[in-house]
XYZ file of C-alpha atoms in Angstrom:
445
model
C -45.685 55.440 52.810
C -48.998 53.623 53.059
C -50.390 56.312 55.374
C -49.282 59.107 53.019
C -50.847 57.331 50.064
C -54.057 56.931 52.049
C -54.115 60.650 52.909
C -53.512 61.556 49.257
C -56.387 59.313 48.268
C -58.601 60.951 50.892
C -57.760 64.447 49.644
C -58.720 63.450 46.135
C -62.003 62.010 47.364
C -62.805 65.177 49.308
C -62.166 67.493 46.370
C -65.077 69.463 44.957
C -64.775 67.724 41.583
C -65.123 64.273 43.091
C -67.361 61.791 41.373
C -70.634 60.672 42.878
C -70.290 58.698 46.053
C -72.097 55.469 46.742
C -72.930 54.205 50.196
C -71.797 50.577 50.485
C -74.523 49.894 53.029
C -77.244 50.866 50.584
C -76.045 48.864 47.541
C -75.949 51.903 45.322
C -79.570 52.990 45.776
C -78.584 56.130 47.692
C -76.044 57.879 45.477
C -74.970 61.444 46.044
C -72.338 63.982 45.116
C -71.226 67.316 46.532
C -72.217 69.336 43.503
C -75.359 67.507 42.462
C -76.971 65.600 45.318
C -79.372 62.943 44.127
C -82.298 62.509 46.452
C -82.712 58.894 47.445
C -86.525 58.628 47.174
C -88.456 58.705 43.948
C -91.517 60.915 43.837
C -94.615 59.246 45.188
C -97.929 60.317 46.637
C -97.006 59.140 50.116
C -94.715 61.221 52.322
C -94.832 58.974 55.353
C -93.863 55.673 53.747
C -91.897 55.020 50.580
C -92.074 51.820 48.524
C -89.747 49.184 49.866
C -87.297 47.513 47.546
C -88.011 43.943 46.622
C -84.431 42.746 46.952
C -83.731 40.311 49.765
C -80.317 41.975 50.169
C -81.812 45.287 51.248
C -80.214 45.233 54.696
C -76.553 44.505 55.089
C -73.852 45.321 57.597
C -71.296 47.861 56.547
C -67.536 47.939 56.992
C -67.688 51.440 58.440
C -66.596 51.741 62.057
C -69.550 54.024 62.698
C -72.312 51.994 61.087
C -73.716 52.818 57.652
C -72.026 55.740 55.939
C -74.435 58.642 56.508
C -75.462 60.794 53.596
C -74.099 64.174 54.611
C -76.002 66.276 52.090
C -79.194 67.653 53.588
C -81.794 68.790 51.096
C -80.802 70.434 47.806
C -78.215 72.884 49.177
C -76.820 71.947 52.601
C -74.016 69.615 53.612
C -71.505 69.025 56.393
C -68.390 71.141 56.022
C -65.621 68.739 55.051
C -62.635 68.502 57.374
C -59.350 68.177 55.440
C -57.873 66.238 58.372
C -60.538 63.558 58.161
C -59.150 60.029 58.100
C -61.086 57.088 56.673
C -64.189 59.223 56.112
C -64.675 59.578 59.892
C -65.104 63.079 61.304
C -65.074 64.076 64.925
C -68.837 64.510 65.525
C -68.187 67.482 67.808
C -66.509 69.355 64.927
C -69.371 69.012 62.431
C -70.558 72.384 61.201
C -73.209 73.322 58.682
C -72.363 74.870 55.341
C -74.369 75.650 52.204
C -73.456 74.886 48.607
C -75.824 77.694 47.626
C -77.791 80.149 49.687
C -81.086 78.563 50.857
C -84.191 79.972 49.177
C -87.060 77.797 50.442
C -88.004 77.004 54.029
C -90.602 74.682 55.530
C -92.193 76.049 58.716
C -93.807 73.398 60.932
C -96.069 74.703 63.683
C -97.546 72.775 66.571
C -101.252 72.359 65.948
C -104.049 73.361 68.344
C -101.876 75.814 70.266
C -103.109 79.409 70.183
C -99.946 80.699 71.877
C -97.931 79.893 68.740
C -99.964 82.027 66.347
C -98.037 85.224 67.015
C -94.549 83.633 66.827
C -95.632 81.867 63.625
C -96.723 85.139 62.021
C -93.565 86.975 63.109
C -91.291 84.240 61.793
C -93.020 83.885 58.425
C -93.104 87.656 57.901
C -89.407 87.882 58.728
C -88.489 85.033 56.370
C -90.434 86.521 53.450
C -89.700 90.214 53.864
C -86.200 90.240 55.372
C -84.712 87.098 53.837
C -86.799 86.950 50.652
C -87.464 83.209 51.107
C -90.236 80.977 49.795
C -92.168 79.652 52.793
C -93.941 76.270 52.756
C -96.570 75.383 55.357
C -99.043 72.570 55.713
C -102.440 73.482 54.306
C -104.303 72.741 57.542
C -102.150 75.321 59.373
C -103.707 78.117 57.295
C -107.186 76.707 57.936
C -106.884 77.685 61.605
C -109.731 80.193 62.230
C -107.387 82.599 64.034
C -105.105 82.800 60.982
C -107.890 82.732 58.400
C -109.662 85.680 60.026
C -106.530 87.797 60.569
C -106.706 90.556 57.957
C -103.309 92.008 58.900
C -101.708 88.695 57.960
C -103.527 88.435 54.641
C -100.758 89.795 52.416
C -98.214 87.357 53.795
C -100.671 84.469 53.769
C -101.177 84.763 50.009
C -97.469 84.130 49.414
C -97.400 80.757 51.198
C -96.795 77.515 49.324
C -98.964 74.811 50.867
C -98.912 71.015 50.868
C -100.912 68.108 52.260
C -99.279 65.233 54.098
C -99.498 61.866 52.276
C -100.507 63.590 49.027
C -97.919 66.207 48.024
C -94.219 65.405 47.730
C -92.099 68.423 48.708
C -88.897 66.525 49.494
C -86.998 68.043 46.559
C -88.233 71.592 47.136
C -87.155 72.346 50.718
C -83.732 73.760 51.595
C -84.286 74.392 55.288
C -86.781 73.458 58.032
C -87.882 75.496 61.061
C -89.997 73.897 63.790
C -92.143 75.834 66.253
C -93.359 73.708 69.135
C -92.185 70.682 71.075
C -90.354 67.484 70.223
C -93.336 66.243 68.224
C -92.692 68.851 65.533
C -89.210 67.429 64.935
C -90.606 63.891 64.702
C -93.201 65.127 62.233
C -90.512 66.812 60.124
C -88.596 63.526 60.030
C -91.668 61.621 58.807
C -92.092 63.990 55.856
C -88.660 63.153 54.429
C -88.057 59.492 53.682
C -84.767 60.329 51.962
C -82.326 63.160 52.553
C -83.506 65.585 55.248
C -82.779 69.342 55.034
C -81.216 70.993 58.115
C -83.698 71.445 60.960
C -83.772 74.416 63.329
C -86.151 73.717 66.221
C -87.508 76.417 68.550
C -88.635 75.451 72.037
C -92.303 76.499 72.131
C -93.817 73.266 73.423
C -94.217 71.413 76.695
C -90.925 69.476 76.890
C -88.424 70.692 74.302
C -85.685 68.073 74.698
C -84.992 68.130 70.944
C -85.764 71.823 70.437
C -82.817 73.830 71.813
C -83.514 77.308 70.399
C -85.312 80.070 72.289
C -87.614 82.276 70.213
C -86.702 85.558 71.916
C -83.905 86.426 69.469
C -85.090 84.411 66.491
C -84.089 87.032 63.886
C -80.368 86.908 64.638
C -80.395 83.159 65.158
C -82.115 82.459 61.828
C -79.751 84.821 60.032
C -76.755 83.108 61.579
C -77.943 79.689 60.389
C -78.750 80.931 56.869
C -75.205 82.293 56.680
C -73.933 78.801 57.521
C -72.440 79.527 60.910
C -73.784 76.747 63.142
C -72.864 73.402 64.660
C -74.965 70.410 63.656
C -75.614 66.998 65.200
C -76.524 64.132 62.869
C -79.344 62.253 64.551
C -79.367 58.730 63.157
C -82.657 57.246 61.981
C -83.852 53.672 61.604
C -84.782 52.225 58.239
C -87.700 49.890 58.885
C -89.201 47.448 56.413
C -92.480 45.758 57.272
C -93.456 42.735 55.156
C -96.979 41.405 55.532
C -98.709 38.397 54.070
C -101.868 39.229 52.147
C -104.847 37.584 53.795
C -107.856 37.451 51.547
C -109.742 40.513 50.394
C -109.483 42.341 53.713
C -105.792 43.166 53.440
C -105.990 45.827 50.720
C -108.924 47.923 49.511
C -108.395 50.216 46.539
C -104.658 50.317 47.176
C -105.020 51.158 50.882
C -103.555 49.063 53.659
C -105.174 47.905 56.891
C -104.387 51.190 58.638
C -105.640 53.424 55.848
C -102.158 54.138 54.487
C -101.384 53.659 50.820
C -100.097 50.181 50.041
C -96.528 50.040 48.762
C -94.380 47.277 47.338
C -97.432 45.126 46.611
C -96.481 41.840 44.934
C -99.534 39.776 44.071
C -97.419 36.866 42.759
C -95.833 36.071 46.111
C -98.708 37.402 48.222
C -96.610 39.942 50.112
C -97.107 43.610 50.937
C -94.067 45.686 51.957
C -93.864 49.125 53.543
C -90.766 51.144 54.418
C -90.389 53.875 57.052
C -87.697 56.207 58.365
C -87.875 56.455 62.168
C -86.171 59.060 64.350
C -87.088 57.910 67.877
C -88.169 54.307 68.091
C -90.055 51.317 66.745
C -92.392 49.882 69.382
C -93.784 46.348 69.177
C -96.400 45.669 71.870
C -99.243 43.293 72.708
C -101.961 45.776 71.783
C -105.413 45.233 73.317
C -104.766 41.574 74.112
C -104.572 40.396 77.716
C -101.869 37.853 76.812
C -98.145 38.557 76.989
C -96.507 39.464 73.719
C -94.262 36.742 72.362
C -91.891 37.842 69.594
C -88.586 36.459 68.311
C -85.678 38.879 67.809
C -82.998 38.046 65.242
C -79.682 39.906 64.846
C -77.970 39.455 61.484
C -79.972 36.279 60.954
C -79.271 34.738 64.361
C -82.011 34.285 66.947
C -80.804 36.179 70.040
C -83.884 36.073 72.266
C -87.638 35.731 72.540
C -89.371 38.685 74.166
C -92.133 37.768 76.576
C -93.798 40.715 78.230
C -95.662 43.834 77.156
C -93.379 44.342 74.162
C -90.007 45.635 72.992
C -88.610 49.034 71.982
C -85.969 49.390 69.261
C -84.645 52.934 69.478
C -82.008 55.266 68.110
C -79.726 57.207 70.472
C -82.137 60.129 70.025
C -85.011 57.875 71.091
C -83.085 56.551 74.094
C -84.241 59.578 76.108
C -87.903 59.001 75.201
C -89.947 55.803 75.695
C -86.789 53.708 76.212
C -85.674 55.852 79.167
C -89.136 55.486 80.723
C -88.774 51.695 80.356
C -85.470 51.708 82.252
C -82.889 51.987 79.474
C -79.702 54.037 79.492
C -79.542 57.400 77.739
C -77.200 57.505 74.731
C -75.694 60.627 73.178
C -76.886 61.160 69.561
C -73.303 60.952 68.249
C -72.921 57.357 69.456
C -73.501 54.937 66.541
C -75.814 52.385 68.119
C -79.249 50.777 68.263
C -80.865 50.092 71.630
C -83.165 47.144 72.375
C -85.336 47.653 75.460
C -87.981 45.219 76.765
C -91.262 46.601 78.085
C -92.177 44.982 81.418
C -90.402 41.695 80.552
C -91.470 38.380 82.072
C -87.900 37.908 83.307
C -85.897 39.767 85.934
C -82.652 39.200 84.008
C -83.809 40.755 80.731
C -81.916 44.045 80.655
C -81.737 46.598 77.815
C -78.842 46.044 75.396
C -76.993 48.259 72.911
C -75.916 46.809 69.545
C -73.720 48.391 66.847
C -75.263 50.646 64.239
C -75.516 48.828 60.930
C -76.643 45.432 62.186
C -79.943 44.076 60.894
C -82.631 43.291 63.426
C -85.591 41.175 62.405
C -88.643 40.773 64.618
C -91.409 38.220 64.074
C -94.201 36.658 66.087
C -93.067 33.463 67.810
C -94.775 30.304 66.509
C -96.242 29.666 69.975
C -97.554 33.249 70.397
C -101.174 33.264 71.611
C -102.011 36.639 70.127
C -100.909 39.081 67.448
C -98.639 42.077 68.050
C -98.912 45.761 67.139
C -96.178 48.034 65.852
C -95.853 51.827 65.650
C -93.162 54.111 64.242
C -92.423 57.235 66.288
C -95.924 56.760 67.708
C -97.574 56.823 64.264
C -98.801 54.435 61.554
C -99.827 51.856 64.151
C -100.674 48.485 62.591
C -101.167 44.837 63.490
C -98.486 42.168 62.999
C -99.588 38.565 62.554
C -97.905 35.203 62.091
C -95.843 35.236 58.915
C -95.259 39.016 58.993
C -91.805 40.451 59.686
C -90.190 43.742 60.719
C -86.608 44.416 59.561
C -84.711 47.269 61.214
C -81.289 48.767 60.549
C -79.589 52.162 60.716
C -80.623 54.465 57.904
C -78.104 56.162 55.621
C -80.166 59.354 55.936
C -79.674 61.020 59.350
C -81.597 64.068 60.491
C -79.282 67.116 60.735
C -80.358 69.017 63.838
C -78.826 72.478 64.253
C -77.272 73.185 67.661
C -77.377 76.346 69.753
C -73.798 75.788 70.934
C -72.472 72.291 70.206
C -73.760 68.672 70.377
C -72.319 67.952 73.833
C -73.401 71.176 75.571
C -76.893 71.107 74.070
C -77.483 67.476 75.049
C -76.432 67.817 78.673
C -78.388 71.067 78.936
C -81.488 69.166 77.760
C -80.846 66.369 80.257
C -80.662 68.851 83.119
C -83.514 71.150 82.106
C -86.039 68.659 80.663
C -85.352 65.375 82.449
C -83.812 66.870 85.618
C -80.919 64.436 85.267
C -78.828 64.105 88.435
C -80.748 66.862 90.197
C -80.403 66.397 93.934
C -79.723 68.175 97.176
C -75.959 68.561 97.471
C -74.020 67.516 100.538
C -72.799 70.497 102.576
C -69.090 71.047 103.096
C -67.365 71.476 106.449
C -66.824 74.981 107.731
C -63.192 76.051 108.017
C -63.530 76.798 111.745
C -64.902 73.340 112.440
C -62.063 71.752 110.505
C -59.485 73.707 112.527
C -61.100 72.747 115.837
C -61.128 69.101 114.840
C -57.459 69.410 113.868
């Protein structure tokens, strides 16, 4: 009886007329509904860092078996197709498929910069999206400033229809239904940095040097794009890290005209307590290292408020499963499938032979600070960007974000991932052992 009542409750919750949902891990600040998704980030001038909340209860473990409940609405119109057989809000990740509440009308095209070989694919794609699919195309302003595009008269008619934006100045998070990336893995990381709340579905074409995160080939892009727009595609939810950096203000050098030490706009500035807070959404990893100093880094790592270790060495990497195949893999960590709910902690050249990488559950709160006895400061970067110095008294809080990045698959999450391992990282590539010939076996018998 209890199981039947639970299923009845689940069916009611999954109905289209359900009330707005609230993620317990986010304390109500990331509310959404199927019919009217509410984007989690208020409009601001900065796209790469949103103001951090002042509450000390920002990070908290969730009761979910799979870490924080992910927001499964992606942009204004996309969501994960609900499975009526879902139990306890947990879907089989391999069965997740993309669907649209309404047909997508706007698309953001991200092109790898300084690569002349991408100009023709970029033109073909944009022309197809505008003329065949009647979509509004957004591009970054500096893309159209490329001399090859600016001087192309045949592309002039299409170029006039573009909607443009500037990173860190224009907020387009509520205007994009769909994202297409042309290039390598860096284009996907860049797309993630533009959306500090809900991320629209991302279709990534392999036109770069590595292409681990970009599974699509551009040869048949017309049919592939059409198939995705019609909602017929598998999707993998790549978890992101929600990172909050709190710095102590140190005299007049900390902030100038609202800008932080690294030139980024200051957020969460509280002059009464002398703190400056910044928040980031990270797809690959957070890297804390010793910077230009010749001394070993010396940072304390806390997990849910408990000191678990002090890292002595070149630094430490805190990565998502997506980031486990990047810097973490180069530092000797295991590779984790994106559907595994976890956070990986990997030391960089540790001053201890027994310090091995560890995997902790998604949803825990990690806090990293300089050790009191540290001889030097540390430096932190987020997906290789926004690099800044961390001093005594500063802190970095890390947990799993409620806003994953929905990456569209060519086939399915398992096949695509192992294909990337084999093709890009040459995983388990070796010379195979030869088998015995039948004649030899008979003679031996």
